[in-house]
Structure formats: C-alpha cells, structure tokens
Coordinates of C-alpha atoms in Angstrom, one line a residue:
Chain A
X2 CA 143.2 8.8 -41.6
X3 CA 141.7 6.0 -39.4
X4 CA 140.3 4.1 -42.7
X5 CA 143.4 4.7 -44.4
X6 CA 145.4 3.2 -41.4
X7 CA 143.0 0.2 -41.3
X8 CA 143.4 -1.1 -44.5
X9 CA 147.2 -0.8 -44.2
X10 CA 147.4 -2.7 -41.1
X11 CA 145.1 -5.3 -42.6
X12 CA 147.8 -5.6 -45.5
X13 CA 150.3 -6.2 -43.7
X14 CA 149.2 -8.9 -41.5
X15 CA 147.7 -10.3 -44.7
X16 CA 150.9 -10.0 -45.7
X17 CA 152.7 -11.8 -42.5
X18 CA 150.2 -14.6 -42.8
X19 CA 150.2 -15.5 -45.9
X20 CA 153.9 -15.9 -46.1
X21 CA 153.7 -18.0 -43.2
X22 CA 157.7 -19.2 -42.5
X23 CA 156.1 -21.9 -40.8
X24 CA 154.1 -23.7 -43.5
X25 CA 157.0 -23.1 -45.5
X26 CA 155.7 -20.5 -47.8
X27 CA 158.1 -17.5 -46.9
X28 CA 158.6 -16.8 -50.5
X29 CA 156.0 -17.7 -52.2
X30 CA 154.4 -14.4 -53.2
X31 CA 151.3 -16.0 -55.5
X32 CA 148.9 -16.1 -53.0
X33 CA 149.2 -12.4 -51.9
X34 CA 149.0 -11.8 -55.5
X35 CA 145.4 -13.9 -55.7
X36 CA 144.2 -11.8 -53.0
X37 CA 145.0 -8.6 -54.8
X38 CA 143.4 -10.2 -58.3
X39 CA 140.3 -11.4 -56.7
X40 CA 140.1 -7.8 -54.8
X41 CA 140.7 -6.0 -58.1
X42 CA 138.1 -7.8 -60.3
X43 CA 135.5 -7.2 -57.8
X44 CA 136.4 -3.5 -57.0
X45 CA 136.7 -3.0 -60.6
X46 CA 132.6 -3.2 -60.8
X47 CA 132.0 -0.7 -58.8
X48 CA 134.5 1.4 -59.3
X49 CA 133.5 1.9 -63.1
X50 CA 129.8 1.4 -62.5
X51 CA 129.2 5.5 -63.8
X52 CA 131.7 5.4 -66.6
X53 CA 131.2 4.6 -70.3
X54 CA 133.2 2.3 -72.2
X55 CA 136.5 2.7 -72.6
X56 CA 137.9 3.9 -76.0
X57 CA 141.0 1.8 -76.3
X58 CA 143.5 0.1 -74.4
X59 CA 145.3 3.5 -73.5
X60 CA 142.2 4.9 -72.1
X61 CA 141.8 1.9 -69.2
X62 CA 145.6 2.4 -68.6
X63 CA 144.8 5.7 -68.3
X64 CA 142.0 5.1 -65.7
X65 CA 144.0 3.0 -63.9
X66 CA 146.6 5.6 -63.2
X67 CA 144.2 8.0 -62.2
X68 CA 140.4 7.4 -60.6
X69 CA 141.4 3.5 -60.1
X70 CA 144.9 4.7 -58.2
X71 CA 143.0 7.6 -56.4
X72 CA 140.7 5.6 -55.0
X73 CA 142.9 3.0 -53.6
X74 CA 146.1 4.6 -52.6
X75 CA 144.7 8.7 -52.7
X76 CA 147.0 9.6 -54.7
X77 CA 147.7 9.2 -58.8
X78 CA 150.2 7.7 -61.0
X79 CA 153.5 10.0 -61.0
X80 CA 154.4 9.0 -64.7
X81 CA 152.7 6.4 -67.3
X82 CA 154.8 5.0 -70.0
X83 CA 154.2 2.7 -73.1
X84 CA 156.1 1.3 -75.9
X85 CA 152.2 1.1 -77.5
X86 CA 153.1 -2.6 -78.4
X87 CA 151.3 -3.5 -74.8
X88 CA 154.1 -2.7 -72.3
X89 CA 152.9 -0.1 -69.8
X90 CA 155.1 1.5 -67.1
X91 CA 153.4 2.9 -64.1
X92 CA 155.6 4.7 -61.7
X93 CA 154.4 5.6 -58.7
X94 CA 157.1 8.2 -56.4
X95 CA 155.7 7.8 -53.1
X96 CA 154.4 4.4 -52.8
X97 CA 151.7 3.7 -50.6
X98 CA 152.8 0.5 -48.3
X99 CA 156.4 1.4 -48.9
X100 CA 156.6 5.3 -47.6
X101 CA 156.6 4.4 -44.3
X102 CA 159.5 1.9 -44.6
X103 CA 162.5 3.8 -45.5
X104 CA 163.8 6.3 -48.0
X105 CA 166.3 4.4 -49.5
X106 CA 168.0 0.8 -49.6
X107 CA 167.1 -0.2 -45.9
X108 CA 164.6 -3.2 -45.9
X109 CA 164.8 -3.2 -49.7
X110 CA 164.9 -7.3 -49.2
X111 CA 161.5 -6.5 -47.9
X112 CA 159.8 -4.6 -51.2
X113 CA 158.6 -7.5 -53.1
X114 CA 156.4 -8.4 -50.4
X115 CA 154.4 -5.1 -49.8
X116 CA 154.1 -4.7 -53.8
X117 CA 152.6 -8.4 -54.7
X118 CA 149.3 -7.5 -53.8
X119 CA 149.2 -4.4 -55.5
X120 CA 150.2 -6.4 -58.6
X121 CA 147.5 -8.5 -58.1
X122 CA 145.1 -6.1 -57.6
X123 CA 146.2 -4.3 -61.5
X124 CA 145.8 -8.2 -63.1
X125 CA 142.4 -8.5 -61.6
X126 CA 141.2 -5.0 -62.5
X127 CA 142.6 -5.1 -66.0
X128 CA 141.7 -9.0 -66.4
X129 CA 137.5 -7.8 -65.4
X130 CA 138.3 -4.9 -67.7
X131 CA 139.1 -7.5 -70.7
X132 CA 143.2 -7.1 -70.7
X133 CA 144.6 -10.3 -69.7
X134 CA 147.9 -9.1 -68.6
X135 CA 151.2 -9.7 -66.6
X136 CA 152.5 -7.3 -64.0
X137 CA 155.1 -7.2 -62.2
X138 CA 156.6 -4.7 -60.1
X139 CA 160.4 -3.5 -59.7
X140 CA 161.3 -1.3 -56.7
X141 CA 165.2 0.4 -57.1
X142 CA 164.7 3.3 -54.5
X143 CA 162.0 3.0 -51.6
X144 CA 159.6 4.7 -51.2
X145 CA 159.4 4.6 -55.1
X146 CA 158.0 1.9 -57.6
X147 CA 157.7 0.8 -60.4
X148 CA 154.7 -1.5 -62.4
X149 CA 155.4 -3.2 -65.5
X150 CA 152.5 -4.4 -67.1
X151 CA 152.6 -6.5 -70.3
X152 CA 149.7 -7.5 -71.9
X153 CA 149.4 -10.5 -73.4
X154 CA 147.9 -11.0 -76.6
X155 CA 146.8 -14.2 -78.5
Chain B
X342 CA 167.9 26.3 -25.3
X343 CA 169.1 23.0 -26.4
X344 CA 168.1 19.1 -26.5
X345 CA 170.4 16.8 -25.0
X346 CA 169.0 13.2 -25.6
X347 CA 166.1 11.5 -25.9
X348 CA 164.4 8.1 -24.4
X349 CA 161.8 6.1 -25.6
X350 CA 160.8 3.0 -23.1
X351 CA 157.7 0.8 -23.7
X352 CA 155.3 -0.1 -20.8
X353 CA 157.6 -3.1 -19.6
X354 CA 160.6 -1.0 -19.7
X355 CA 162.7 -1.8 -22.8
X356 CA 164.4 0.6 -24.1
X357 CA 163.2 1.2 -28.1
X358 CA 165.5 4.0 -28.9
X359 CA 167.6 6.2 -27.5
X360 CA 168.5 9.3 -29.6
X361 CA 171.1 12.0 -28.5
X362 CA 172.4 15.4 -29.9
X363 CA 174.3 18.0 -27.2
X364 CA 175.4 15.5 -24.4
X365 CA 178.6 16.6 -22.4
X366 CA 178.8 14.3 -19.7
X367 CA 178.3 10.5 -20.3
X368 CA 177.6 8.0 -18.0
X369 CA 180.7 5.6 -18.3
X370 CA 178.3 2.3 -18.1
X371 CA 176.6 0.9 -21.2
X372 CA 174.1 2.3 -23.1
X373 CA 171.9 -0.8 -21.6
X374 CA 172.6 -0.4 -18.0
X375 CA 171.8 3.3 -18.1
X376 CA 168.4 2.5 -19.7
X377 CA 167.7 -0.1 -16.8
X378 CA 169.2 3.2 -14.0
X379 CA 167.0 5.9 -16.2
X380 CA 163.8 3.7 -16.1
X381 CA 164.1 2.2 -12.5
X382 CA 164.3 5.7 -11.5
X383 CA 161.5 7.0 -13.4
X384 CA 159.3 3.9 -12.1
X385 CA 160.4 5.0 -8.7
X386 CA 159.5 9.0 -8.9
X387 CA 156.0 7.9 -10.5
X388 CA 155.1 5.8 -8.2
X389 CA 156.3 8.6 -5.6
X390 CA 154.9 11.1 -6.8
X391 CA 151.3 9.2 -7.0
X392 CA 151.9 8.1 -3.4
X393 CA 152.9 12.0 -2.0
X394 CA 150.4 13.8 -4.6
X395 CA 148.0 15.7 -1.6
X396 CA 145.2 15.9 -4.7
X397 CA 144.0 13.9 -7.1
X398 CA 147.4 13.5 -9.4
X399 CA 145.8 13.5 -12.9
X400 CA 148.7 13.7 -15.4
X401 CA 151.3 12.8 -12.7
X402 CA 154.9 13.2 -12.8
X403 CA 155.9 15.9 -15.7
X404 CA 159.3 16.7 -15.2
X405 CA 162.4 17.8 -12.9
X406 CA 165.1 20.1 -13.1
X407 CA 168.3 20.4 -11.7
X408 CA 170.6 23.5 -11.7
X409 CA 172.0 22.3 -15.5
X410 CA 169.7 21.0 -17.3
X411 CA 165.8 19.4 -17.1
X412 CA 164.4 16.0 -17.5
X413 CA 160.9 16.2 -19.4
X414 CA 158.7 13.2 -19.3
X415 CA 155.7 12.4 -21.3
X416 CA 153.9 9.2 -20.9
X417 CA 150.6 7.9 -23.2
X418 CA 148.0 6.1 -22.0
X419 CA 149.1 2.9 -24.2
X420 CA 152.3 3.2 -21.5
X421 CA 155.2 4.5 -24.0
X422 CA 157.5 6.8 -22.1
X423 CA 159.3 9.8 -23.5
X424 CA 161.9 11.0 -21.9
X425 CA 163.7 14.1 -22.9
X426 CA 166.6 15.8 -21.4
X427 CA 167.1 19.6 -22.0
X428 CA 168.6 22.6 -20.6
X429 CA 166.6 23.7 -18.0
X430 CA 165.2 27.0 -19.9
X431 CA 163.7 25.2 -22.9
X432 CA 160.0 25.9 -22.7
X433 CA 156.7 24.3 -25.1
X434 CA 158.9 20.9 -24.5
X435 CA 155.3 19.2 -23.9
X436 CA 154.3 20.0 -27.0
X437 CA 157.7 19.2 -28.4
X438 CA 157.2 15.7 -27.1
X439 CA 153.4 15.2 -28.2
X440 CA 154.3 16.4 -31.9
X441 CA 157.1 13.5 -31.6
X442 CA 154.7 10.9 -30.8
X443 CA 151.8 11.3 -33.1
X444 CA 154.2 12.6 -36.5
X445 CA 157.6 10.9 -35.8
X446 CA 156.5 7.8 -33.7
X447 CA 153.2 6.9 -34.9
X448 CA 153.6 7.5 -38.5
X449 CA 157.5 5.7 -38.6
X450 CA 157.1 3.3 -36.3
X451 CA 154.0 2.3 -35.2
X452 CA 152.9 2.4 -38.7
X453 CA 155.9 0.1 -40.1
X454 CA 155.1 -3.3 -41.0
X455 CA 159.0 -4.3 -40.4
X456 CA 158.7 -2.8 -36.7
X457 CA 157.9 -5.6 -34.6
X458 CA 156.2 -4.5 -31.3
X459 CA 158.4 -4.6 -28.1
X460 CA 161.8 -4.4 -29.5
X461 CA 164.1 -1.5 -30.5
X462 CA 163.5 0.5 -33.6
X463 CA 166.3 0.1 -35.9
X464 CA 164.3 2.0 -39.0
X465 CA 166.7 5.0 -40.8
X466 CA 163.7 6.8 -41.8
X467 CA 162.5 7.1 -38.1
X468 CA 165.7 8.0 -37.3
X469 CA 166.4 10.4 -40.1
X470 CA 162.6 11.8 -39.7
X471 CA 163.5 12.3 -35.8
X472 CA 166.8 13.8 -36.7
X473 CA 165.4 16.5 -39.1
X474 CA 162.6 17.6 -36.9
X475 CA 164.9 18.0 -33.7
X476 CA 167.4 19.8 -35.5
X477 CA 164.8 22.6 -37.4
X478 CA 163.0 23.0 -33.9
X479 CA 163.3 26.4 -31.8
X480 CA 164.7 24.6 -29.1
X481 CA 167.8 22.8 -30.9
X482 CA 170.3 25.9 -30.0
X483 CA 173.8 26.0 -30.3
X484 CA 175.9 23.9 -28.3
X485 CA 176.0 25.8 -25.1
X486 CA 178.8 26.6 -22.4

C-alpha cells in the first residue's frame, strides 16, 4: 500500500506542477506526456530484461496489457482490441489515478489530466520496443478508460 | 440502534462534511453556525476534560450521552475530528468510526487529487461510499420512536 500510495501522490503533484496556471500552461498536457515517455522507455529495459523477443506486433500489445500493466498499475488490461491494421484499443475498467475520483461524470473535466501521463508512458514503452505510435486516451465513464493506440507506419 | 448525523472538522475547526441520516430535531440556525456551536463545544469539553482528568488522560474525551441519544467522538493524531451522533444504545461505534477513517476518508478523500486540503469535500463517490457503508452497518436501524 505505502508504495502504491507514493507513487500516486507523486503523480499528482507532478501533475499540479506541471500544469502550472501560473506560467500559463493549464492545458498544455505535452509535458506530462514527456514525463510518462521518457519514464516508459527507461522502464521498458528492465522490465523486459528476462523475456525473449517478441513475435509480432500483437505479442508486445499483448505484453503491454498484461506484465507491463501489472507492474505499473497491479492490475491487467480488462479488454484488448485491434482492427490488425495498427489500431489497438486498451480498456482498462477500474483505472488506476481515476478510481478514487468519482464513479461517474463528476470531475470528468478533470480526466484528461490524470490519463496524459499514462499515455506517455505506452509511447515511450512501445517507441523503446520499436513501435513508433500515437496514443491517446478517451475517458466516457470514470473510473473507466479507454487507450487508443495507432501505430504509425512509414 | 440508529446513526443520526455525522461531523467531520479538521484541526483548525472547519467543517469538511457534515453527513446526516435519522435526525428529528434540527437546530433552526445554519448548517455553518451549528458547526462553529458543535466545535466550540467540543474544543471546550476537551480541554475540560484534560484539565479535570485525576490520571494521566491518554485518549481523552470519547463520548457523552444524554437520556436520547449519544455523541461519539473520535479524534486522529493528524487532528481530524469525527463526530458521530447516535442513539444512546448503539455499541462497537469506535470501531464504526475508525473503519470510516482509514476506508471511507483515507481512500476517498485524502487519496483524491481534486480534494484540496482544508476545505469541504464535495466528492459524490466519498459521499456515495460513506452513504453505502452507513446504511449496510448493524447500527443503521430503523427510524426509531
């Protein structure tokens, strides 16, 4: 519990300061979302440090929504989807950051900022992994949520 | 056995929610002015109570009761008051209040980014959360007499 609680305390102050109202950066997300891509390729290292290569593009997705999710948020994906032309959809139910913010549509003006950093930390781990990608997230219902990721090929 | 209403007062006295189920009687002033009576005279009693106590005091005051009903309080060393009114048969209320702290408070509001410290909790999943557990306890009766 006590690490748990650390790392979301830390979160969300790093989440007050950098969107600063002051130095006029209230909505500007992109820096949260550097934190969580520089934090995601570095984690990414030692979090596959045992494994083997992956097969395929499915197989990291599939690593992502499982030991990758586990070990950051104790908990796994609730549902992965893909149109296998490089659009994933994660969906996680119970949302780490967002659980203990409401149940519904209260503070929902709030959601993009607790799920920017999260969307930086799928870029970075995907990007060390070798899929440069976009993600996004989309949250409807609190504490529920919703990644798109889109990898972009060239 | 039932649960009347609930306080929750930080260390410098503001009240940061105020909760209420099987009240009768209200007090005819504002929500706000009875906060300021309820904690003055709480402040009051403690101090009392320290100042009277023949032995060492250690947990201090716990609660009072009158012929109708009983005023439980439960304070935490980081100064957050709970103050719970119930009949005065209700028993394990301690407990009651304890279990509020650490999985209603702690985990809904302490724990929310959007709560900022000091001022009054306006969450609806604290609410709801606080709602639920009050209402399946042993000690949320029937509306009595």
């Amino acid at each position: 519990m006590a690490e748990e609680a650390i790392f979301e305390f830390l979160h969300s102050e790093i989440v007050n300061y950098t969107l600063n109202k002051e130095n006029g950066k209230e909505n500007d997300l992109s820096t949260l979302e550097y934190i969580g891509y520089t934090t995601g390729y570095r984690i990414i290292e030692r979090l596959t440090r045992e494994w083997p290569r992956f097969k395929d593009e499915l197989d990291t997705m599939k690593f992502i929504c499982t030991d990758f999710w586990s070990s950051i948020y104790r908990k796994q994906i609730d549902n992965l989807r893909t149109n296998h032309q490089g659009v994933y959809v994660l969906q996680d139910n119970a949302f780490r950051f967002l659980t203990r913010l409401s149940a519904g549509s209260q503070y929902l003006e709030h959601a993009p900022k607790f799920v920017a950093y999260t969307c930086g930390l799928v870029r970075g781990s995907l990007a060390n992994l070798g899929i440069t990608s976009t993600v996004t997230a989309e949250v409807q219902t609190m504490p529920s949520c919703k990644f798109h990721i889109q990898v972009n090929r060239t | 056995m039932t649960i009347c209403n609930l306080y929750i007062f930080d260390k410098y006295g503001t009240l940061l929610y105020y909760g209420e189920w099987n009240r009768l009687k209200h007090s005819g002033i504002t929500k706000d002015e009875e906060a300021k009576l309820m904690y003055g005279m709480l402040f009051s009693i403690k101090s009392f109570v320290s100042k009277i106590s023949p032995m060492d005091p250690k947990a201090g005051f716990l609660h009072y009761k009158t012929n109708k009903y009983a005023l439980n309080y439960l304070e935490l060393p980081s100064g957050v008051k709970f103050v719970l009114n119930t009949d005065n048969t209700s028993t394990g209320i301690r407990e009651f209040l304890q279990t509020i702290y650490s999985k209603l408070w702690v985990e809904y509001v302490v724990r929310n980014p959007l709560w900022t410290m000091g001022t009054p909790v306006t969450s609806d999943l604290f609410e709801a959360k606080l709602n639920e557990f009050v209402k399946q306890s042993p000690l949320y009766g029937s509306k009595i007499i």
